[in-house]
Amino acid sequence: MSPNRPMLEIVALEKRYGDNVVLRGVDLRVARGELVFVIGPSGSGKSTMLRCCNRLEEPTAGDVLLAGRNICTGSSRDLDRLRLEIGMVFQNFNLYPHMTVVGNVMLAQRKALKRPAAEAKAKSMEMLQLVGLAHKAEAWPAELSGGQQQRVAIARALALDPKVMLFDEPTSALDPELVGSVLKVMKDLKDAGMTMLVVSHEMGFAREAADRVVFMDGGVVVEEGSPDEIFGAPKAERTRAFLSRVSG
Amino acid sequence: MATPVAAPLSGLDRFLDTFFNPTVIVRYLPDLASGTLVTIGIGAATIVAGIALGLFLACLRVRRIRLFDLLIVAWADVGRALPPLVVILIFYFGLPSVGIRLSGPMVLFLVLSGTLSAFAEEIFWAGFTAIDKGQWEAGRATGLGFTTTLLHIALPQAVRLALPPLVNRALAITKMTALGSVIGVSEILSAATTAQSFSASATPLTMAAIAYLIVFLPFVVLARLLERRFAWKKA
Amino acid sequence: MQTVLDQFLNFEIMAKALPLLMAGLLVSAELCAAVIPLGLVGGLLLALATLSKRRAIAWPSLVFVEIFRALPPLVLLIFVYSGLPFAGVRLTPFAAVVIAFMLNNSAYFAEVYRAGIQSIGRGQWEAARSTGLSQVQTLAWVVLPQAVRNVLPDLLSNTIEVVKLTSIASVVSLGELLYAAGMARSLTYNASPLVLAATIYLVLLWPLVRLVGRFQRRLAA
């Protein structure tokens, strides 16, 4: 693979549910170590696009390439392997309530990666350390705040050594005072060189951390550019309308 | 091997002849039909009496009178722990020797409605306890008496919660009318086993199975629809 | 009063019948040991089949469940025991009971598992799949443990029903507890052995009935 090849390529992606077309040909590239931030009104298809990137949603047409390999072809076993390389963080955390924090982080390492218990445990502790929750390893998800749960979810994804991390509105289910701790972990991740695709409404974070901002509406990418370009001088009328609405 | 005179029956023909023999069907259809009526009659009486008694007991328990509480809980526990067939046999074979002679259908009705009342009481009671205390307080605060609050505020909500499990349970217990065949109640199964021994054919048993499906399948489907309709409550 | 006691609580007769009943209880236990695991496993497989995305699997399984929930277990038992011999299939009473109960129980257990699996949100599936766990792994490690916990009271109360149901095996002369008690009754012309059998069922099952109530309250809380 050439070093210039994007880590994640989304090519002519389409998704329709019956007559309802959610994505009508989305093209997007995320370079190695880049943080691409996707904004747009609800119903613009941004979450659907993200969920197509690890085929939680099955694309109707188009391709998604991870480091040059097409994830839209191949057997379901191939897909399971590829998903190991694509970490995902959900709006609602989706921690497993019947397992402790460290159990959550260990499960896929043990069952999907087949790591030995000791190695998985050590890796889990390392990742929990990274998100500042090593002391909560033996706690149950229900005992944690929303922000802590989301950081565990990030650790759970990171423990598999993914090449890309997808964030689907990671802070929108959190109380405002808890948002900061999760954004800090994301910023650290970015500084460590992780490739990230983030769907979120945290515009302040986008300005500060994003390499590129993509505005989606009506199932297409309307405009993309640096944070300064998009927030400072948006070209498209729809982008301006959206930004003036969210900034109040 | 002797040369067969008639063409040998194929596997399918043999199967049909054994389980769906038309002559046998025609011959015993009236018996099975009257058996079906008996099953429906006892089943309906069981449902009405069992649910009514269960509801009454649950309402009584809402009063929280210590002695009644104990008796009701004991009734519900025993009714749920004992296999109905045991009680049926005790009633049918034991009671005559102390001078109480009950007919088979009566024994079946008493035992099954008693069993259903035990389950129904627990289901309604669970419904009552699931109702927010504020509902009671609101009723009482607006000047309604205990009984009025119970009947008009608590009960409708409890019934709504109770309906899906109640339908399932009523169904399971009504199906036990088949136990009547053991004490000579001429319901579907006993009509079928009698017909089976006279006709030396398995066809009456098939007819019995079909009769049960005709009677009970609609309720099984109804129970599923009810559950689906109330499923949002879980979410 | 004395006749009532003589008829129903005759300790002398009970004492004589006790060994016979204990032998019957052993058969009941064997029956449970065969029937309960089969029902639990068969029900799980059936539940997964009814939840399959492939209609060719889901629909027949659902029809199977509905039919065997509509048929009384005793009818199934008589059909298997007395009907199948006409087709050349002759079974021992024990085998007949196991087969009939397997059909009935797996349909009932399937409904319980189904409710449990459906109670687990999509997010749990998605989180597990996004970390590379396969469908089977997700089911085994993430969904089922939660599903079973959610429906534990129903699984337990269904199991109690199965134990109670073993009493109908007496109808096909399988020498379990109730059959033994019925034998003792017809030998002594006295209902006390039946009362003793009822007492044994009660002693064994009453704690479980209480336990179901405890579970239900804990889950509701």
XYZ file of C-alpha atoms in Angstrom:
704
model
C 0.000 0.000 0.000
C 1.329 3.386 -0.857
C 1.819 5.665 2.140
C -0.245 8.333 0.408
C -3.265 6.127 0.111
C -6.048 7.308 2.474
C -6.704 5.131 5.524
C -10.436 5.239 4.939
C -12.119 5.840 1.588
C -15.841 6.173 1.111
C -16.735 5.952 -2.565
C -20.134 6.779 -4.093
C -21.904 5.445 -1.021
C -25.667 5.039 -1.316
C -28.196 3.846 1.232
C -31.914 3.609 0.778
C -34.675 2.098 2.898
C -37.353 1.223 0.371
C -38.219 4.541 -1.295
C -36.461 6.573 1.360
C -33.009 7.578 0.101
C -30.733 8.450 3.033
C -27.352 8.604 1.294
C -27.148 9.600 -2.360
C -23.537 9.133 -3.367
C -21.195 10.177 -0.590
C -17.454 10.460 -1.300
C -15.076 11.030 1.572
C -11.446 10.305 2.303
C -9.701 10.214 5.664
C -5.905 10.254 5.585
C -3.702 8.405 8.042
C -3.684 10.276 11.374
C -6.316 12.725 10.225
C -9.362 13.756 12.272
C -12.318 14.414 10.027
C -15.321 15.987 11.653
C -18.785 15.549 10.140
C -21.530 18.047 10.878
C -25.019 18.489 9.525
C -28.669 18.686 10.507
C -30.373 15.582 11.905
C -31.560 13.380 9.091
C -28.686 14.476 6.865
C -27.412 10.889 6.782
C -24.175 11.471 8.702
C -24.784 8.735 11.269
C -25.916 6.334 8.561
C -22.715 7.022 6.641
C -20.654 6.299 9.740
C -22.550 3.069 10.384
C -21.949 1.991 6.786
C -18.215 2.270 7.439
C -18.256 -0.955 9.465
C -21.389 -2.289 7.825
C -23.677 -2.057 10.816
C -25.809 -0.686 8.010
C -25.525 -2.495 4.712
C -24.803 0.040 1.946
C -27.192 -0.153 -1.020
C -24.391 0.802 -3.400
C -20.843 2.118 -3.294
C -17.721 1.002 -1.492
C -15.860 1.592 1.724
C -12.129 0.876 1.670
C -9.999 0.443 4.757
C -6.333 0.872 3.926
C -7.143 -0.136 0.376
C -9.235 -3.206 1.229
C -12.896 -3.136 0.325
C -15.036 -3.952 3.369
C -18.183 -4.226 1.266
C -17.106 -7.506 -0.302
C -15.981 -10.737 1.281
C -17.491 -13.266 3.664
C -18.944 -12.458 7.040
C -15.771 -13.826 8.614
C -13.716 -11.325 6.617
C -16.056 -8.639 7.854
C -15.579 -9.677 11.488
C -11.816 -9.432 10.971
C -12.088 -6.020 9.353
C -14.307 -4.765 12.131
C -11.454 -5.453 14.544
C -9.540 -2.767 12.702
C -12.396 -0.263 12.876
C -13.244 0.919 16.359
C -16.666 2.399 16.974
C -18.010 4.536 19.791
C -21.765 4.911 20.140
C -23.984 7.688 21.365
C -25.426 5.429 24.065
C -22.111 3.797 25.086
C -23.618 0.295 24.831
C -21.454 -1.157 27.564
C -22.394 -4.728 28.471
C -24.249 -4.359 31.769
C -23.554 -7.916 32.906
C -19.782 -7.505 32.800
C -17.385 -5.396 34.837
C -15.510 -2.554 33.186
C -12.430 -4.681 32.570
C -14.664 -7.531 31.385
C -16.146 -5.207 28.779
C -12.709 -4.250 27.522
C -11.433 -7.819 27.504
C -14.312 -9.633 25.765
C -13.511 -9.025 22.090
C -9.766 -9.312 22.741
C -10.358 -12.786 24.133
C -13.063 -14.037 21.783
C -12.338 -12.285 18.504
C -8.580 -11.677 18.706
C -8.002 -14.838 20.797
C -5.528 -13.050 23.026
C -4.488 -15.006 26.116
C -6.212 -13.855 29.302
C -3.130 -12.280 30.863
C -2.271 -10.338 27.741
C -5.861 -9.149 27.289
C -5.996 -8.097 30.905
C -2.736 -6.151 30.657
C -3.866 -4.466 27.455
C -7.211 -3.580 29.052
C -5.537 -1.982 32.037
C -3.269 -0.024 29.734
C -6.247 1.308 27.786
C -8.215 2.098 30.932
C -5.153 3.971 32.164
C -5.221 5.938 28.921
C -8.814 7.070 29.479
C -8.133 7.707 33.173
C -10.266 4.894 34.547
C -7.811 2.203 35.659
C -9.166 2.540 39.188
C -12.675 1.597 37.954
C -11.595 -1.669 36.319
C -13.630 -3.844 38.668
C -16.683 -1.546 38.758
C -19.954 -2.318 36.982
C -21.144 -0.082 34.166
C -24.230 0.922 36.158
C -21.956 2.396 38.859
C -20.300 4.804 36.443
C -21.347 8.238 35.216
C -22.208 8.664 31.562
C -18.852 10.264 30.820
C -17.009 7.411 32.503
C -19.075 4.854 30.615
C -18.229 6.517 27.332
C -14.528 6.528 28.161
C -14.752 2.799 28.932
C -16.421 2.323 25.552
C -13.498 4.133 23.929
C -11.029 1.930 25.815
C -12.983 -1.136 24.689
C -12.590 -0.116 21.047
C -8.934 0.935 21.415
C -7.924 -2.340 23.023
C -8.296 -4.033 19.642
C -5.617 -1.769 18.120
C -7.924 -0.358 15.434
C -6.598 1.540 12.434
C -9.568 3.907 12.446
C -11.935 5.101 15.142
C -15.528 6.044 14.321
C -17.394 8.255 16.791
C -21.172 8.445 16.463
C -22.299 11.497 18.454
C -20.179 10.375 21.420
C -21.158 13.223 23.722
C -24.789 13.922 22.887
C -26.168 11.590 25.591
C -23.980 13.199 28.265
C -24.695 15.859 30.837
C -22.835 19.046 29.817
C -20.364 18.877 32.689
C -19.268 15.380 31.616
C -18.630 16.209 27.957
C -15.175 17.661 28.589
C -13.654 14.450 29.945
C -14.664 12.505 26.833
C -13.442 15.225 24.444
C -10.124 15.296 26.256
C -9.652 11.570 25.654
C -10.500 12.109 21.978
C -7.996 14.944 21.736
C -5.273 12.787 23.328
C -6.101 10.090 20.812
C -5.754 12.502 17.942
C -2.413 13.741 19.271
C -1.223 10.130 19.463
C -1.816 9.822 15.721
C -5.108 7.949 15.524
C -7.186 8.223 12.349
C -10.640 9.425 13.372
C -13.997 10.055 11.763
C -16.295 11.927 14.137
C -19.991 12.758 13.829
C -20.831 15.281 16.499
C -22.350 18.655 17.346
C -19.408 19.815 19.442
C -18.389 22.705 17.163
C -15.865 24.056 19.671
C -14.047 20.735 19.639
C -14.141 20.695 15.833
C -12.469 24.094 15.662
C -9.801 23.031 18.105
C -8.986 19.482 17.022
C -10.302 18.730 13.552
C -8.036 18.644 10.500
C -11.002 18.871 8.205
C -14.722 19.545 8.625
C -17.341 18.022 6.357
C -20.851 19.421 6.102
C -23.529 16.934 5.052
C -27.139 17.601 4.178
C -29.774 15.626 2.344
C -27.578 12.562 1.979
C -24.647 14.248 0.234
C -21.460 16.048 1.209
C -22.286 19.699 0.589
C -18.961 21.216 1.486
C -15.674 20.342 3.118
C -12.621 22.257 4.212
C -10.467 23.262 7.133
C -12.292 24.329 10.314
C -11.400 27.937 9.554
C -12.861 27.704 6.086
C -16.086 26.004 7.133
C -16.749 27.983 10.296
C -15.155 31.237 9.128
C -16.218 31.495 5.504
C -18.652 28.803 4.451
C -19.228 28.812 0.707
C -22.532 26.987 0.389
C -25.797 28.641 1.352
C -26.984 25.489 3.157
C -23.834 25.433 5.295
C -24.302 29.066 6.276
C -27.938 28.454 7.182
C -27.055 25.461 9.294
C -24.192 27.175 11.112
C -26.214 30.270 11.888
C -28.933 28.036 13.347
C -26.635 26.019 15.601
C -24.595 28.968 16.762
C -27.882 30.681 17.600
C -43.317 -63.675 -0.166
C -46.930 -64.141 -1.317
C -48.141 -62.247 -4.320
C -50.383 -59.484 -3.058
C -53.950 -59.677 -4.291
C -54.578 -55.960 -4.150
C -51.967 -53.389 -4.973
C -49.867 -52.785 -1.844
C -50.467 -49.551 -0.037
C -47.766 -46.996 -0.549
C -46.151 -45.349 2.453
C -48.291 -42.268 2.139
C -51.472 -44.283 1.734
C -50.617 -46.295 4.831
C -50.014 -43.115 6.764
C -53.276 -41.576 5.619
C -55.164 -44.788 6.311
C -53.774 -44.935 9.827
C -54.166 -41.319 10.885
C -56.825 -39.934 8.530
C -59.089 -42.887 7.800
C -62.258 -41.376 6.239
C -64.590 -44.156 7.415
C -63.414 -43.749 10.978
C -63.665 -39.974 10.736
C -67.274 -40.116 9.601
C -68.182 -42.779 12.142
C -66.804 -40.925 15.180
C -67.252 -37.310 14.192
C -70.433 -36.908 16.290
C -68.691 -38.298 19.387
C -65.726 -35.982 18.937
C -68.054 -33.053 18.306
C -69.967 -33.622 21.521
C -66.637 -34.090 23.313
C -65.552 -30.723 21.932
C -68.688 -29.115 23.344
C -67.957 -30.603 26.763
C -64.376 -29.277 26.606
C -65.589 -25.819 25.627
C -68.244 -25.830 28.348
C -65.938 -26.855 31.184
C -63.155 -24.649 29.805
C -65.385 -21.563 29.679
C -66.747 -22.189 33.180
C -63.181 -22.645 34.455
C -62.012 -19.377 32.936
C -64.946 -17.352 34.276
C -64.877 -18.824 37.780
C -61.082 -18.987 38.060
C -60.488 -15.410 36.960
C -63.394 -14.057 39.006
C -62.147 -15.778 42.150
C -58.548 -14.731 41.478
C -59.591 -11.120 40.961
C -61.710 -11.175 44.101
C -58.819 -12.558 46.152
C -56.380 -9.986 44.755
C -58.805 -7.144 45.590
C -59.242 -8.557 49.076
C -55.469 -8.643 49.488
C -55.234 -4.947 48.635
C -57.051 -4.376 51.947
C -54.011 -5.696 53.798
C -55.861 -7.599 56.491
C -53.282 -9.830 58.073
C -55.328 -13.018 58.441
C -56.803 -12.771 54.949
C -53.367 -12.035 53.509
C -51.997 -15.236 54.986
C -54.890 -17.348 53.741
C -54.773 -15.861 50.248
C -51.021 -16.300 49.938
C -51.328 -19.880 51.163
C -54.089 -20.564 48.630
C -52.066 -19.051 45.800
C -48.887 -20.906 46.740
C -50.546 -24.294 47.152
C -52.566 -23.820 43.972
C -49.399 -23.055 42.037
C -47.285 -25.830 43.565
C -49.682 -28.789 43.285
C -50.098 -30.714 40.035
C -53.847 -30.511 39.237
C -54.026 -34.213 38.415
C -53.129 -35.102 42.014
C -55.939 -32.965 43.359
C -58.353 -34.315 40.748
C -57.630 -37.866 41.880
C -57.984 -36.975 45.556
C -61.349 -35.314 44.927
C -62.646 -37.999 42.609
C -61.540 -41.075 44.509
C -61.285 -39.759 48.057
C -64.368 -37.627 48.620
C -67.024 -40.318 47.949
C -65.810 -42.339 50.919
C -66.670 -39.424 53.221
C -70.086 -39.082 51.635
C -69.333 -36.310 49.107
C -70.124 -37.521 45.631
C -69.109 -35.131 42.856
C -69.484 -35.840 39.167
C -66.372 -36.019 37.005
C -67.081 -32.713 35.236
C -67.699 -31.040 38.610
C -64.379 -32.280 40.013
C -62.586 -31.121 36.882
C -64.253 -27.707 37.043
C -63.535 -27.211 40.748
C -59.879 -28.207 40.555
C -59.056 -26.309 37.395
C -60.862 -23.126 38.407
C -59.187 -23.340 41.814
C -55.789 -23.677 40.148
C -56.507 -20.813 37.774
C -57.675 -18.624 40.650
C -54.314 -19.160 42.393
C -52.377 -18.016 39.327
C -54.850 -15.226 38.512
C -54.614 -13.867 42.049
C -50.821 -13.601 41.764
C -51.018 -12.000 38.316
C -53.597 -9.397 39.407
C -51.687 -8.752 42.603
C -48.508 -8.121 40.610
C -50.578 -5.693 38.527
C -51.784 -3.872 41.638
C -48.315 -3.571 43.127
C -46.971 -2.206 39.846
C -49.368 0.745 40.029
C -47.806 3.920 41.275
C -48.776 4.857 44.829
C -49.627 8.318 43.567
C -52.594 6.858 41.690
C -54.136 5.722 44.951
C -53.304 8.987 46.641
C -54.803 10.984 43.793
C -57.992 8.946 44.005
C -58.294 9.269 47.757
C -57.348 12.945 47.690
C -60.149 13.736 45.278
C -62.604 12.320 47.777
C -63.070 8.848 46.324
C -63.602 6.039 48.809
C -61.374 2.984 48.986
C -63.669 0.786 46.944
C -64.292 3.439 44.298
C -60.561 4.090 43.944
C -59.945 0.368 43.686
C -62.620 -0.234 41.069
C -62.199 2.860 38.935
C -58.528 3.760 39.207
C -56.396 0.829 40.332
C -58.282 -2.063 38.772
C -58.375 -0.867 35.130
C -54.619 -0.315 35.203
C -53.940 -3.631 36.923
C -56.079 -5.495 34.402
C -54.192 -3.921 31.533
C -50.884 -5.110 32.976
C -52.306 -8.513 33.817
C -53.958 -9.287 30.525
C -51.130 -10.924 28.511
C -49.879 -13.269 31.261
C -53.450 -13.976 32.300
C -54.518 -15.073 28.821
C -51.499 -17.355 28.597
C -52.171 -18.889 31.965
C -55.896 -19.311 31.404
C -55.056 -21.075 28.168
C -52.564 -23.441 29.787
C -55.042 -24.384 32.507
C -58.057 -24.708 30.217
C -56.043 -27.159 28.127
C -55.870 -29.335 31.228
C -59.534 -30.239 30.687
C -57.893 -33.153 28.851
C -57.129 -34.524 32.328
C -60.868 -35.217 32.546
C -60.272 -38.303 30.419
C -58.638 -39.877 33.486
C -61.850 -39.610 35.541
C -64.290 -40.422 32.755
C -65.374 -36.934 31.712
C -66.477 -37.343 28.105
C -64.445 -34.444 26.727
C -62.424 -34.505 23.501
C -59.584 -36.758 24.598
C -61.746 -39.364 26.279
C -64.140 -39.450 23.319
C -61.076 -40.024 21.147
C -59.466 -42.755 23.233
C -62.802 -44.576 23.460
C -63.219 -44.307 19.698
C -59.626 -45.425 19.215
C -60.156 -48.644 21.165
C -63.407 -49.434 19.339
C -62.108 -48.642 15.866
C -58.598 -50.025 16.371
C -57.364 -46.979 14.514
C -55.229 -43.971 15.400
C -57.529 -41.697 13.406
C -59.652 -40.592 16.405
C -56.486 -39.332 18.111
C -55.692 -37.231 15.059
C -59.246 -35.931 15.185
C -58.748 -35.043 18.842
C -55.552 -33.154 18.058
C -57.347 -31.235 15.306
C -60.294 -30.502 17.605
C -57.920 -29.052 20.198
C -56.213 -26.957 17.561
C -59.581 -25.612 16.399
C -60.563 -24.695 19.936
C -57.247 -23.412 21.284
C -55.154 -22.158 18.380
C -57.194 -18.936 18.018
C -56.505 -18.158 21.672
C -52.799 -18.920 21.329
C -52.615 -16.470 18.450
C -54.699 -13.951 20.383
C -52.311 -14.223 23.323
C -49.384 -13.497 21.018
C -51.106 -10.470 19.536
C -51.897 -9.158 23.011
C -48.284 -9.602 24.076
C -47.044 -7.780 21.022
C -49.467 -4.958 21.623
C -48.354 -4.513 25.191
C -44.696 -5.092 24.404
C -43.866 -1.376 24.336
C -44.257 -1.361 28.093
C -40.964 -3.193 28.436
C -38.976 -0.682 26.430
C -64.363 -35.977 61.334
C -62.784 -39.286 62.206
C -63.783 -40.769 58.820
C -62.240 -37.782 57.063
C -58.968 -38.283 58.924
C -59.112 -42.020 58.276
C -59.732 -41.472 54.611
C -57.245 -38.698 53.896
C -54.687 -38.592 56.683
C -54.289 -42.208 57.661
C -50.691 -42.230 58.846
C -50.582 -46.008 59.097
C -51.430 -46.362 55.417
C -49.124 -43.493 54.507
C -46.252 -45.193 56.281
C -46.911 -48.410 54.392
C -47.177 -46.589 51.074
C -44.086 -44.475 51.639
C -41.498 -46.902 50.154
C -43.652 -47.319 47.045
C -43.986 -43.553 46.721
C -40.273 -43.014 47.213
C -39.573 -45.420 44.365
C -42.077 -43.418 42.306
C -40.400 -40.168 43.292
C -37.139 -41.547 41.958
C -38.779 -42.183 38.579
C -40.226 -38.652 38.667
C -36.727 -37.342 39.300
C -35.312 -39.357 36.394
C -38.069 -37.995 34.200
C -37.262 -34.428 35.230
C -33.567 -35.021 34.662
C -34.328 -36.048 31.077
C -37.131 -33.642 30.276
C -35.959 -30.345 31.780
C -32.560 -30.137 30.026
C -34.152 -31.219 26.753
C -36.804 -28.528 27.113
C -34.246 -25.856 28.036
C -31.976 -26.664 25.097
C -34.749 -27.422 22.597
C -36.531 -24.226 23.600
C -33.404 -22.155 23.066
C -32.770 -23.595 19.608
C -36.414 -23.133 18.714
C -36.377 -19.536 19.958
C -33.314 -18.765 17.833
C -35.064 -20.358 14.853
C -38.187 -18.229 15.332
C -35.985 -15.119 15.498
C -34.071 -16.020 12.363
C -33.972 -13.445 9.598
C -34.629 -16.219 7.094
C -38.344 -16.603 6.738
C -38.040 -20.200 5.600
C -36.707 -20.934 9.087
C -38.638 -18.436 11.186
C -42.152 -19.159 9.967
C -42.211 -22.950 10.297
C -40.663 -22.627 13.758
C -43.323 -20.160 14.786
C -46.074 -22.464 13.511
C -44.458 -25.314 15.443
C -44.474 -23.242 18.624
C -48.104 -22.206 18.206
C -49.318 -25.735 17.494
C -47.578 -27.256 20.479
C -48.755 -24.475 22.743
C -52.326 -25.176 21.611
C -52.222 -28.946 22.139
C -52.672 -30.234 25.707
C -49.592 -32.207 26.794
C -51.755 -35.184 27.704
C -53.135 -35.319 24.156
C -49.594 -35.299 22.799
C -48.629 -38.027 25.207
C -51.582 -40.258 24.291
C -50.912 -39.620 20.619
C -47.261 -40.590 20.910
C -47.927 -43.550 23.201
C -51.130 -45.010 21.722
C -51.266 -43.477 18.264
C -47.783 -44.077 16.915
C -47.900 -47.883 17.416
C -50.509 -47.925 14.635
C -47.773 -46.606 12.397
C -45.400 -49.284 13.658
C -43.573 -47.018 16.122
C -43.719 -48.621 19.548
C -42.199 -46.696 22.414
C -41.677 -47.391 26.081
C -43.772 -45.182 28.369
C -40.620 -43.336 29.405
C -39.615 -42.594 25.808
C -43.176 -41.566 24.941
C -43.291 -39.130 27.849
C -39.901 -37.683 26.981
C -40.885 -37.114 23.345
C -44.306 -35.652 24.124
C -42.886 -33.365 26.801
C -39.999 -32.334 24.605
C -42.458 -31.079 21.984
C -44.595 -29.280 24.537
C -41.820 -27.871 26.730
C -39.569 -26.623 23.999
C -42.497 -24.621 22.606
C -43.101 -23.031 26.005
C -39.425 -22.444 26.789
C -38.946 -20.997 23.308
C -41.469 -18.286 24.106
C -39.626 -17.408 27.296
C -36.215 -17.176 25.594
C -37.741 -15.198 22.745
C -39.053 -12.568 25.115
C -35.648 -12.454 26.797
C -33.662 -12.063 23.588
C -36.045 -9.412 22.321
C -35.623 -7.495 25.565
C -31.961 -6.850 24.686
C -31.545 -3.641 22.727
C -29.980 -3.362 19.292
C -27.141 -1.339 20.761
C -25.730 -4.383 22.532
C -25.649 -6.307 19.257
C -24.062 -3.396 17.437
C -21.434 -2.748 20.064
C -20.393 -6.401 20.043
C -20.411 -6.746 16.271
C -18.427 -3.518 15.873
C -15.650 -5.062 17.973
C -15.404 -7.974 15.569
C -17.391 -10.552 17.526
C -19.297 -12.914 15.232
C -23.057 -13.349 15.457
C -22.708 -16.558 17.453
C -20.134 -15.018 19.804
C -22.337 -11.970 20.320
C -25.270 -14.213 21.147
C -23.276 -16.410 23.501
C -21.321 -13.784 25.418
C -23.342 -10.598 25.229
C -27.020 -11.233 24.476
C -27.908 -14.554 26.084
C -26.385 -13.867 29.513
C -28.501 -10.726 29.755
C -31.567 -12.323 28.175
C -31.549 -15.288 30.524
C -31.148 -13.042 33.520
C -34.117 -10.945 32.399
C -36.406 -13.960 32.082
C -35.070 -16.021 34.962
C -38.406 -15.954 36.853
C -40.256 -17.200 33.785
C -37.688 -19.914 33.122
C -38.006 -21.060 36.704
C -41.805 -20.982 36.787
C -41.871 -22.873 33.498
C -39.578 -25.467 35.030
C -41.974 -25.820 37.971
C -44.773 -26.442 35.467
C -42.680 -29.167 33.845
C -42.141 -30.886 37.184
C -45.879 -30.744 37.884
C -46.545 -32.027 34.406
C -44.571 -35.213 35.003
C -47.578 -36.361 37.055
C -49.520 -37.023 33.845
C -47.003 -39.733 32.941
C -49.064 -41.856 35.352
C -51.730 -42.019 32.630
C -49.459 -44.181 30.472
C -48.559 -46.364 33.472
C -45.103 -44.920 33.968
C -44.374 -45.659 37.609
C -43.659 -42.125 38.781
C -44.835 -40.554 42.025
C -48.505 -40.108 41.196
C -48.759 -43.530 39.573
C -47.312 -45.107 42.707
C -49.766 -43.167 44.868
C -52.670 -44.242 42.652
C -51.548 -47.860 42.929
C -51.360 -47.578 46.714
C -54.822 -45.993 46.759
C -56.404 -48.778 44.743
C -54.742 -51.398 46.942
C -55.871 -49.800 50.204
C -59.150 -48.173 49.074
C -57.918 -45.113 50.888
C -56.992 -41.653 49.567
C -54.170 -41.102 52.044
C -51.400 -42.171 49.627
C -52.667 -39.520 47.175
C -52.591 -36.924 49.937
C -49.067 -38.034 50.763
C -48.086 -37.615 47.099
C -49.648 -34.153 47.094
C -47.681 -33.317 50.229
C -44.439 -34.458 48.598
C -45.085 -32.279 45.542
C -45.913 -29.386 47.811
C -42.807 -29.762 49.955
C -40.598 -29.944 46.883
C -42.205 -27.219 44.802
C -43.384 -24.690 47.343
C -39.888 -23.245 47.953
C -39.451 -22.860 44.207
C -42.802 -21.072 43.898
C -41.644 -18.661 46.601
C -38.330 -18.217 44.817
C -40.081 -17.200 41.583
C -41.930 -14.500 43.506
C -38.658 -13.247 45.002
C -37.000 -13.095 41.570
C -39.955 -11.247 40.102
C -39.899 -8.622 42.822
C -36.146 -8.187 42.483
C -36.365 -7.659 38.741
C -39.257 -5.249 39.120
C -37.290 -3.178 41.632
